[in-house]
């Protein structure tokens, strides 16, 4: 029965951001011309998970870590803009996809949310329905022709129970009838079944997977035993009615907006694009050893490979012809890559149909984005601040990448590094961690839920991590904090038992727990040639870390940084450990705020440098 109830449900989830509270526009930090408001800080503190934030006495430390990491991000963004990165391909295409989502969301709030009103009669009817539930039986057919045949037989006097007994869905209803509660079905289907008298059957009702006919067996009162249940019911009734009104307004706008737009797609480019996607899926399935029937996800490298296969001339060809400013294949591909793509099917025609739907959705989004720009949504102060937050994040990421790319390591440097370490008696910090790697934020969300529910971290890692060695081992083993890039850097500042994450590493996310830490003079476990590549990674990580610290200190002194510590430490924040998604109007989902890694190693050198300035 669960299968069918999931099929019939029609859910529309739109997250409304809370209205700004008093003090949210106060400035908690100034980074050159950039002002970090209390509102931005609170969102970025509360909407990203940090295990252990509920521990008494840790809040001030976490506040400081969050704020100074944001400040570093803003400093890098300023430098990236100075270097001209704001005109790079990443900003022109990838960041633009984020910007467009916010613009469409603002248009949605103006054209849909602001026009919603609850009909008192509908609300009264909803309250009546919420007090009862229906016991029903149903007949299902995948095709309309099949359900129409069954419906005609019923109208001509055939027994509902006799027809049902000869069908597979009868097994799901053998033990008990199928219960329908208020708000469980799409509104049109609910209107139909709630209008039935006992013994009557509905007309065929369409659902995402096929067609249904319901027969009403009996009506039962919902059990309401206390005031809390009454309050929860009232809340649920209002939520359902509001969502349905929102959907009705959406459908009205959709029907009025899209007709009349002339759009043509280049069929040759579509077939070439779909052929390359199908080939990439086949290759990815083989590389990842994905079983038949399981989802195959294309990775970032796959999209870049497809882009390179087209070449510059094809990429600059018009893929979608609009009345003004046609869309090139290059623009579409970047947007397609930003959203990602996966499928469980190997059938080329099925995949092409999925890709065709994506093209259709892209066209709709493009038209809505243009309408949002026409309506001046970019000038909305809230939209501007949200877009600026993400713009700074993307620019900072680009600058950080330059630090990594410019930290080259020669063979001679590796040899000198080896000799110096080998002959040194200095103690070196090493750490051992349990790692959970996964490329899905939905899985990472489950990880935090289970950790918060008290499940052992190692058990969670063995269940969810994509990287496990033989014997389901999820421990890294001891490694120097100078290696493993940001993981080593962050682990070096943690206490045993601390958990950190999620941290983006290449195309995956990692959550890790520090389970042991030691200092040792033991440096190497093999000959130079055997460990040369690992030493090269360690030396590069050290170079990158030093550059990050030194450059951030220089940028802080160059642009200027001011922190309102009184506001920071007196600010009321919630300490729920949660990962928050934002569901955007007209479709799309993304993290509510950027996921900025903790980076505070620059703060002490910066404060020291300030005291040394004349």
PDB file of N, CA and C in Angstrom, residues 541-614:
ATOM      1  N   UNK A 541      50.654  20.829  -0.083  1.00  0.00           N
ATOM      2  CA  UNK A 541      49.654  21.214   0.922  1.00  0.00           C
ATOM      3  C   UNK A 541      50.226  22.253   1.881  1.00  0.00           C
ATOM      4  N   UNK A 542      51.495  22.077   2.275  1.00  0.00           N
ATOM      5  CA  UNK A 542      52.134  23.049   3.165  1.00  0.00           C
ATOM      6  C   UNK A 542      52.268  24.407   2.484  1.00  0.00           C
ATOM      7  N   UNK A 543      52.655  24.385   1.207  1.00  0.00           N
ATOM      8  CA  UNK A 543      52.796  25.640   0.459  1.00  0.00           C
ATOM      9  C   UNK A 543      51.453  26.362   0.346  1.00  0.00           C
ATOM     10  N   UNK A 544      50.416  25.594   0.016  1.00  0.00           N
ATOM     11  CA  UNK A 544      49.082  26.185  -0.128  1.00  0.00           C
ATOM     12  C   UNK A 544      48.620  26.775   1.196  1.00  0.00           C
ATOM     13  N   UNK A 545      48.828  26.025   2.287  1.00  0.00           N
ATOM     14  CA  UNK A 545      48.406  26.499   3.606  1.00  0.00           C
ATOM     15  C   UNK A 545      49.113  27.801   3.978  1.00  0.00           C
ATOM     16  N   UNK A 546      50.426  27.854   3.737  1.00  0.00           N
ATOM     17  CA  UNK A 546      51.185  29.074   4.051  1.00  0.00           C
ATOM     18  C   UNK A 546      50.703  30.248   3.206  1.00  0.00           C
ATOM     19  N   UNK A 547      50.437  29.976   1.923  1.00  0.00           N
ATOM     20  CA  UNK A 547      49.944  31.043   1.047  1.00  0.00           C
ATOM     21  C   UNK A 547      48.584  31.547   1.512  1.00  0.00           C
ATOM     22  N   UNK A 548      47.718  30.617   1.889  1.00  0.00           N
ATOM     23  CA  UNK A 548      46.389  31.008   2.355  1.00  0.00           C
ATOM     24  C   UNK A 548      46.497  31.928   3.566  1.00  0.00           C
ATOM     25  N   UNK A 549      47.350  31.555   4.507  1.00  0.00           N
ATOM     26  CA  UNK A 549      47.500  32.349   5.730  1.00  0.00           C
ATOM     27  C   UNK A 549      48.138  33.701   5.417  1.00  0.00           C
ATOM     28  N   UNK A 550      49.293  33.667   4.744  1.00  0.00           N
ATOM     29  CA  UNK A 550      50.035  34.903   4.481  1.00  0.00           C
ATOM     30  C   UNK A 550      49.248  35.867   3.596  1.00  0.00           C
ATOM     31  N   UNK A 551      48.628  35.338   2.542  1.00  0.00           N
ATOM     32  CA  UNK A 551      47.880  36.208   1.635  1.00  0.00           C
ATOM     33  C   UNK A 551      46.645  36.793   2.305  1.00  0.00           C
ATOM     34  N   UNK A 552      46.011  36.008   3.161  1.00  0.00           N
ATOM     35  CA  UNK A 552      44.820  36.512   3.851  1.00  0.00           C
ATOM     36  C   UNK A 552      45.203  37.624   4.824  1.00  0.00           C
ATOM     37  N   UNK A 553      46.322  37.459   5.510  1.00  0.00           N
ATOM     38  CA  UNK A 553      46.810  38.511   6.413  1.00  0.00           C
ATOM     39  C   UNK A 553      47.087  39.790   5.619  1.00  0.00           C
ATOM     40  N   UNK A 554      47.765  39.651   4.480  1.00  0.00           N
ATOM     41  CA  UNK A 554      48.070  40.820   3.642  1.00  0.00           C
ATOM     42  C   UNK A 554      46.791  41.496   3.151  1.00  0.00           C
ATOM     43  N   UNK A 555      45.826  40.679   2.738  1.00  0.00           N
ATOM     44  CA  UNK A 555      44.564  41.236   2.235  1.00  0.00           C
ATOM     45  C   UNK A 555      43.786  41.931   3.346  1.00  0.00           C
ATOM     46  N   UNK A 556      43.835  41.363   4.560  1.00  0.00           N
ATOM     47  CA  UNK A 556      43.140  41.981   5.695  1.00  0.00           C
ATOM     48  C   UNK A 556      43.737  43.349   6.004  1.00  0.00           C
ATOM     49  N   UNK A 557      45.053  43.453   5.921  1.00  0.00           N
ATOM     50  CA  UNK A 557      45.707  44.741   6.165  1.00  0.00           C
ATOM     51  C   UNK A 557      45.486  45.710   5.002  1.00  0.00           C
ATOM     52  N   UNK A 558      45.375  45.164   3.810  1.00  0.00           N
ATOM     53  CA  UNK A 558      45.176  46.014   2.629  1.00  0.00           C
ATOM     54  C   UNK A 558      43.768  46.610   2.591  1.00  0.00           C
ATOM     55  N   UNK A 559      42.760  45.754   2.765  1.00  0.00           N
ATOM     56  CA  UNK A 559      41.373  46.211   2.628  1.00  0.00           C
ATOM     57  C   UNK A 559      40.783  46.711   3.943  1.00  0.00           C
ATOM     58  N   UNK A 560      41.328  46.234   5.053  1.00  0.00           N
ATOM     59  CA  UNK A 560      40.810  46.620   6.362  1.00  0.00           C
ATOM     60  C   UNK A 560      39.690  45.708   6.830  1.00  0.00           C
ATOM     61  N   UNK A 561      39.751  45.303   8.089  1.00  0.00           N
ATOM     62  CA  UNK A 561      38.734  44.427   8.684  1.00  0.00           C
ATOM     63  C   UNK A 561      38.331  44.990  10.040  1.00  0.00           C
ATOM     64  N   UNK A 562      37.032  45.124  10.252  1.00  0.00           N
ATOM     65  CA  UNK A 562      36.510  45.548  11.551  1.00  0.00           C
ATOM     66  C   UNK A 562      35.474  44.533  12.012  1.00  0.00           C
ATOM     67  N   UNK A 563      35.543  44.152  13.290  1.00  0.00           N
ATOM     68  CA  UNK A 563      34.611  43.175  13.849  1.00  0.00           C
ATOM     69  C   UNK A 563      33.906  43.778  15.055  1.00  0.00           C
ATOM     70  N   UNK A 564      32.595  43.689  15.064  1.00  0.00           N
ATOM     71  CA  UNK A 564      31.796  44.143  16.205  1.00  0.00           C
ATOM     72  C   UNK A 564      31.628  42.952  17.153  1.00  0.00           C
ATOM     73  N   UNK A 565      32.618  42.764  18.042  1.00  0.00           N
ATOM     74  CA  UNK A 565      32.616  41.589  18.912  1.00  0.00           C
ATOM     75  C   UNK A 565      31.445  41.600  19.890  1.00  0.00           C
ATOM     76  N   UNK A 566      31.061  42.784  20.336  1.00  0.00           N
ATOM     77  CA  UNK A 566      29.932  42.875  21.265  1.00  0.00           C
ATOM     78  C   UNK A 566      28.667  42.324  20.615  1.00  0.00           C
ATOM     79  N   UNK A 567      28.427  42.733  19.372  1.00  0.00           N
ATOM     80  CA  UNK A 567      27.256  42.232  18.650  1.00  0.00           C
ATOM     81  C   UNK A 567      27.385  40.737  18.393  1.00  0.00           C
ATOM     82  N   UNK A 568      28.585  40.299  18.005  1.00  0.00           N
ATOM     83  CA  UNK A 568      28.813  38.893  17.680  1.00  0.00           C
ATOM     84  C   UNK A 568      28.477  37.989  18.861  1.00  0.00           C
ATOM     85  N   UNK A 569      29.043  38.290  20.020  1.00  0.00           N
ATOM     86  CA  UNK A 569      28.910  37.372  21.151  1.00  0.00           C
ATOM     87  C   UNK A 569      27.587  37.526  21.901  1.00  0.00           C
ATOM     88  N   UNK A 570      26.876  38.633  21.655  1.00  0.00           N
ATOM     89  CA  UNK A 570      25.567  38.813  22.296  1.00  0.00           C
ATOM     90  C   UNK A 570      24.408  38.450  21.371  1.00  0.00           C
ATOM     91  N   UNK A 571      24.736  38.039  20.168  1.00  0.00           N
ATOM     92  CA  UNK A 571      23.702  37.704  19.192  1.00  0.00           C
ATOM     93  C   UNK A 571      23.033  36.378  19.560  1.00  0.00           C
ATOM     94  N   UNK A 572      21.700  36.370  19.541  1.00  0.00           N
ATOM     95  CA  UNK A 572      20.961  35.134  19.800  1.00  0.00           C
ATOM     96  C   UNK A 572      20.975  34.264  18.552  1.00  0.00           C
ATOM     97  N   UNK A 573      21.417  33.027  18.713  1.00  0.00           N
ATOM     98  CA  UNK A 573      21.435  32.080  17.599  1.00  0.00           C
ATOM     99  C   UNK A 573      20.869  30.753  18.079  1.00  0.00           C
ATOM    100  N   UNK A 574      20.342  29.985  17.145  1.00  0.00           N
ATOM    101  CA  UNK A 574      19.888  28.637  17.478  1.00  0.00           C
ATOM    102  C   UNK A 574      21.027  27.668  17.202  1.00  0.00           C
ATOM    103  N   UNK A 575      21.072  26.597  17.974  1.00  0.00           N
ATOM    104  CA  UNK A 575      22.171  25.644  17.847  1.00  0.00           C
ATOM    105  C   UNK A 575      21.693  24.267  17.411  1.00  0.00           C
ATOM    106  N   UNK A 576      20.639  24.258  16.583  1.00  0.00           N
ATOM    107  CA  UNK A 576      20.218  22.995  15.999  1.00  0.00           C
ATOM    108  C   UNK A 576      21.237  22.583  14.948  1.00  0.00           C
ATOM    109  N   UNK A 577      21.539  21.302  14.908  1.00  0.00           N
ATOM    110  CA  UNK A 577      22.527  20.793  13.963  1.00  0.00           C
ATOM    111  C   UNK A 577      21.809  20.354  12.693  1.00  0.00           C
ATOM    112  N   UNK A 578      21.715  21.250  11.718  1.00  0.00           N
ATOM    113  CA  UNK A 578      20.904  20.921  10.547  1.00  0.00           C
ATOM    114  C   UNK A 578      21.517  21.478   9.272  1.00  0.00           C
ATOM    115  N   UNK A 579      21.193  20.810   8.184  1.00  0.00           N
ATOM    116  CA  UNK A 579      21.567  21.275   6.863  1.00  0.00           C
ATOM    117  C   UNK A 579      20.289  21.777   6.200  1.00  0.00           C
ATOM    118  N   UNK A 580      20.278  23.030   5.776  1.00  0.00           N
ATOM    119  CA  UNK A 580      19.045  23.644   5.288  1.00  0.00           C
ATOM    120  C   UNK A 580      19.116  23.849   3.776  1.00  0.00           C
ATOM    121  N   UNK A 581      18.074  23.378   3.104  1.00  0.00           N
ATOM    122  CA  UNK A 581      17.933  23.608   1.675  1.00  0.00           C
ATOM    123  C   UNK A 581      16.896  24.697   1.432  1.00  0.00           C
ATOM    124  N   UNK A 582      17.058  25.387   0.336  1.00  0.00           N
ATOM    125  CA  UNK A 582      16.062  26.368  -0.066  1.00  0.00           C
ATOM    126  C   UNK A 582      15.402  25.883  -1.351  1.00  0.00           C
ATOM    127  N   UNK A 583      14.083  25.760  -1.298  1.00  0.00           N
ATOM    128  CA  UNK A 583      13.311  25.366  -2.473  1.00  0.00           C
ATOM    129  C   UNK A 583      12.847  26.639  -3.169  1.00  0.00           C
ATOM    130  N   UNK A 584      13.303  26.817  -4.404  1.00  0.00           N
ATOM    131  CA  UNK A 584      13.107  28.077  -5.103  1.00  0.00           C
ATOM    132  C   UNK A 584      11.801  28.087  -5.887  1.00  0.00           C
ATOM    133  N   UNK A 585      11.184  29.262  -5.949  1.00  0.00           N
ATOM    134  CA  UNK A 585       9.981  29.421  -6.745  1.00  0.00           C
ATOM    135  C   UNK A 585      10.244  29.124  -8.211  1.00  0.00           C
ATOM    136  N   UNK A 586       9.316  28.444  -8.881  1.00  0.00           N
ATOM    137  CA  UNK A 586       9.402  27.982 -10.267  1.00  0.00           C
ATOM    138  C   UNK A 586      10.394  26.839 -10.431  1.00  0.00           C
ATOM    139  N   UNK A 587      10.813  26.232  -9.327  1.00  0.00           N
ATOM    140  CA  UNK A 587      11.640  25.032  -9.414  1.00  0.00           C
ATOM    141  C   UNK A 587      13.101  25.280  -9.105  1.00  0.00           C
ATOM    142  N   UNK A 588      13.728  24.273  -8.559  1.00  0.00           N
ATOM    143  CA  UNK A 588      15.142  24.353  -8.207  1.00  0.00           C
ATOM    144  C   UNK A 588      15.330  24.239  -6.711  1.00  0.00           C
ATOM    145  N   UNK A 589      16.427  23.627  -6.327  1.00  0.00           N
ATOM    146  CA  UNK A 589      16.764  23.482  -4.924  1.00  0.00           C
ATOM    147  C   UNK A 589      18.261  23.644  -4.762  1.00  0.00           C
ATOM    148  N   UNK A 590      18.656  24.342  -3.711  1.00  0.00           N
ATOM    149  CA  UNK A 590      20.074  24.520  -3.437  1.00  0.00           C
ATOM    150  C   UNK A 590      20.256  24.715  -1.939  1.00  0.00           C
ATOM    151  N   UNK A 591      21.507  24.631  -1.498  1.00  0.00           N
ATOM    152  CA  UNK A 591      21.782  24.931  -0.099  1.00  0.00           C
ATOM    153  C   UNK A 591      21.362  26.363   0.196  1.00  0.00           C
ATOM    154  N   UNK A 592      20.811  26.579   1.374  1.00  0.00           N
ATOM    155  CA  UNK A 592      20.305  27.910   1.718  1.00  0.00           C
ATOM    156  C   UNK A 592      21.429  28.939   1.786  1.00  0.00           C
ATOM    157  N   UNK A 593      22.623  28.497   2.169  1.00  0.00           N
ATOM    158  CA  UNK A 593      23.781  29.395   2.271  1.00  0.00           C
ATOM    159  C   UNK A 593      25.022  28.661   1.779  1.00  0.00           C
ATOM    160  N   UNK A 594      26.065  29.390   1.390  1.00  0.00           N
ATOM    161  CA  UNK A 594      27.310  28.727   0.984  1.00  0.00           C
ATOM    162  C   UNK A 594      27.913  27.917   2.132  1.00  0.00           C
ATOM    163  N   UNK A 595      28.553  26.819   1.775  1.00  0.00           N
ATOM    164  CA  UNK A 595      29.193  25.961   2.765  1.00  0.00           C
ATOM    165  C   UNK A 595      30.688  26.293   2.796  1.00  0.00           C
ATOM    166  N   UNK A 596      31.048  27.268   3.609  1.00  0.00           N
ATOM    167  CA  UNK A 596      32.422  27.762   3.666  1.00  0.00           C
ATOM    168  C   UNK A 596      33.228  26.985   4.704  1.00  0.00           C
ATOM    169  N   UNK A 597      34.358  26.391   4.315  1.00  0.00           N
ATOM    170  CA  UNK A 597      35.170  25.645   5.286  1.00  0.00           C
ATOM    171  C   UNK A 597      35.717  26.561   6.379  1.00  0.00           C
ATOM    172  N   UNK A 598      35.881  26.009   7.565  1.00  0.00           N
ATOM    173  CA  UNK A 598      36.475  26.769   8.665  1.00  0.00           C
ATOM    174  C   UNK A 598      37.926  27.114   8.331  1.00  0.00           C
ATOM    175  N   UNK A 599      38.256  28.392   8.447  1.00  0.00           N
ATOM    176  CA  UNK A 599      39.632  28.840   8.198  1.00  0.00           C
ATOM    177  C   UNK A 599      39.932  30.006   9.132  1.00  0.00           C
ATOM    178  N   UNK A 600      40.632  29.706  10.236  1.00  0.00           N
ATOM    179  CA  UNK A 600      40.925  30.733  11.240  1.00  0.00           C
ATOM    180  C   UNK A 600      42.418  30.872  11.518  1.00  0.00           C
ATOM    181  N   UNK A 601      43.245  30.079  10.821  1.00  0.00           N
ATOM    182  CA  UNK A 601      44.684  30.117  11.097  1.00  0.00           C
ATOM    183  C   UNK A 601      45.300  31.477  10.788  1.00  0.00           C
ATOM    184  N   UNK A 602      44.619  32.274   9.985  1.00  0.00           N
ATOM    185  CA  UNK A 602      45.153  33.577   9.596  1.00  0.00           C
ATOM    186  C   UNK A 602      44.931  34.644  10.665  1.00  0.00           C
ATOM    187  N   UNK A 603      44.016  34.405  11.601  1.00  0.00           N
ATOM    188  CA  UNK A 603      43.573  35.458  12.517  1.00  0.00           C
ATOM    189  C   UNK A 603      44.689  35.894  13.467  1.00  0.00           C
ATOM    190  N   UNK A 604      45.351  34.927  14.098  1.00  0.00           N
ATOM    191  CA  UNK A 604      46.409  35.281  15.057  1.00  0.00           C
ATOM    192  C   UNK A 604      47.557  36.032  14.381  1.00  0.00           C
ATOM    193  N   UNK A 605      48.079  35.549  13.224  1.00  0.00           N
ATOM    194  CA  UNK A 605      49.131  36.324  12.538  1.00  0.00           C
ATOM    195  C   UNK A 605      48.658  37.719  12.132  1.00  0.00           C
ATOM    196  N   UNK A 606      47.393  37.837  11.750  1.00  0.00           N
ATOM    197  CA  UNK A 606      46.860  39.152  11.367  1.00  0.00           C
ATOM    198  C   UNK A 606      46.819  40.090  12.568  1.00  0.00           C
ATOM    199  N   UNK A 607      46.332  39.585  13.701  1.00  0.00           N
ATOM    200  CA  UNK A 607      46.266  40.420  14.905  1.00  0.00           C
ATOM    201  C   UNK A 607      47.669  40.837  15.350  1.00  0.00           C
ATOM    202  N   UNK A 608      48.620  39.919  15.208  1.00  0.00           N
ATOM    203  CA  UNK A 608      50.008  40.238  15.560  1.00  0.00           C
ATOM    204  C   UNK A 608      50.574  41.288  14.610  1.00  0.00           C
ATOM    205  N   UNK A 609      50.241  41.159  13.318  1.00  0.00           N
ATOM    206  CA  UNK A 609      50.751  42.112  12.329  1.00  0.00           C
ATOM    207  C   UNK A 609      50.186  43.505  12.569  1.00  0.00           C
ATOM    208  N   UNK A 610      48.945  43.576  13.055  1.00  0.00           N
ATOM    209  CA  UNK A 610      48.339  44.882  13.344  1.00  0.00           C
ATOM    210  C   UNK A 610      49.076  45.591  14.463  1.00  0.00           C
ATOM    211  N   UNK A 611      49.479  44.815  15.468  1.00  0.00           N
ATOM    212  CA  UNK A 611      50.181  45.426  16.608  1.00  0.00           C
ATOM    213  C   UNK A 611      51.576  45.885  16.220  1.00  0.00           C
ATOM    214  N   UNK A 612      52.119  45.302  15.133  1.00  0.00           N
ATOM    215  CA  UNK A 612      53.467  45.660  14.695  1.00  0.00           C
ATOM    216  C   UNK A 612      53.474  46.813  13.705  1.00  0.00           C
ATOM    217  N   UNK A 613      52.278  47.147  13.174  1.00  0.00           N
ATOM    218  CA  UNK A 613      52.212  48.236  12.202  1.00  0.00           C
ATOM    219  C   UNK A 613      52.526  49.568  12.880  1.00  0.00           C
ATOM    220  N   UNK A 614      53.250  50.467  12.184  1.00  0.00           N
ATOM    221  CA  UNK A 614      53.594  51.761  12.786  1.00  0.00           C
ATOM    222  C   UNK A 614      52.361  52.628  12.953  1.00  0.00           C
TER     223      UNK A 614
END
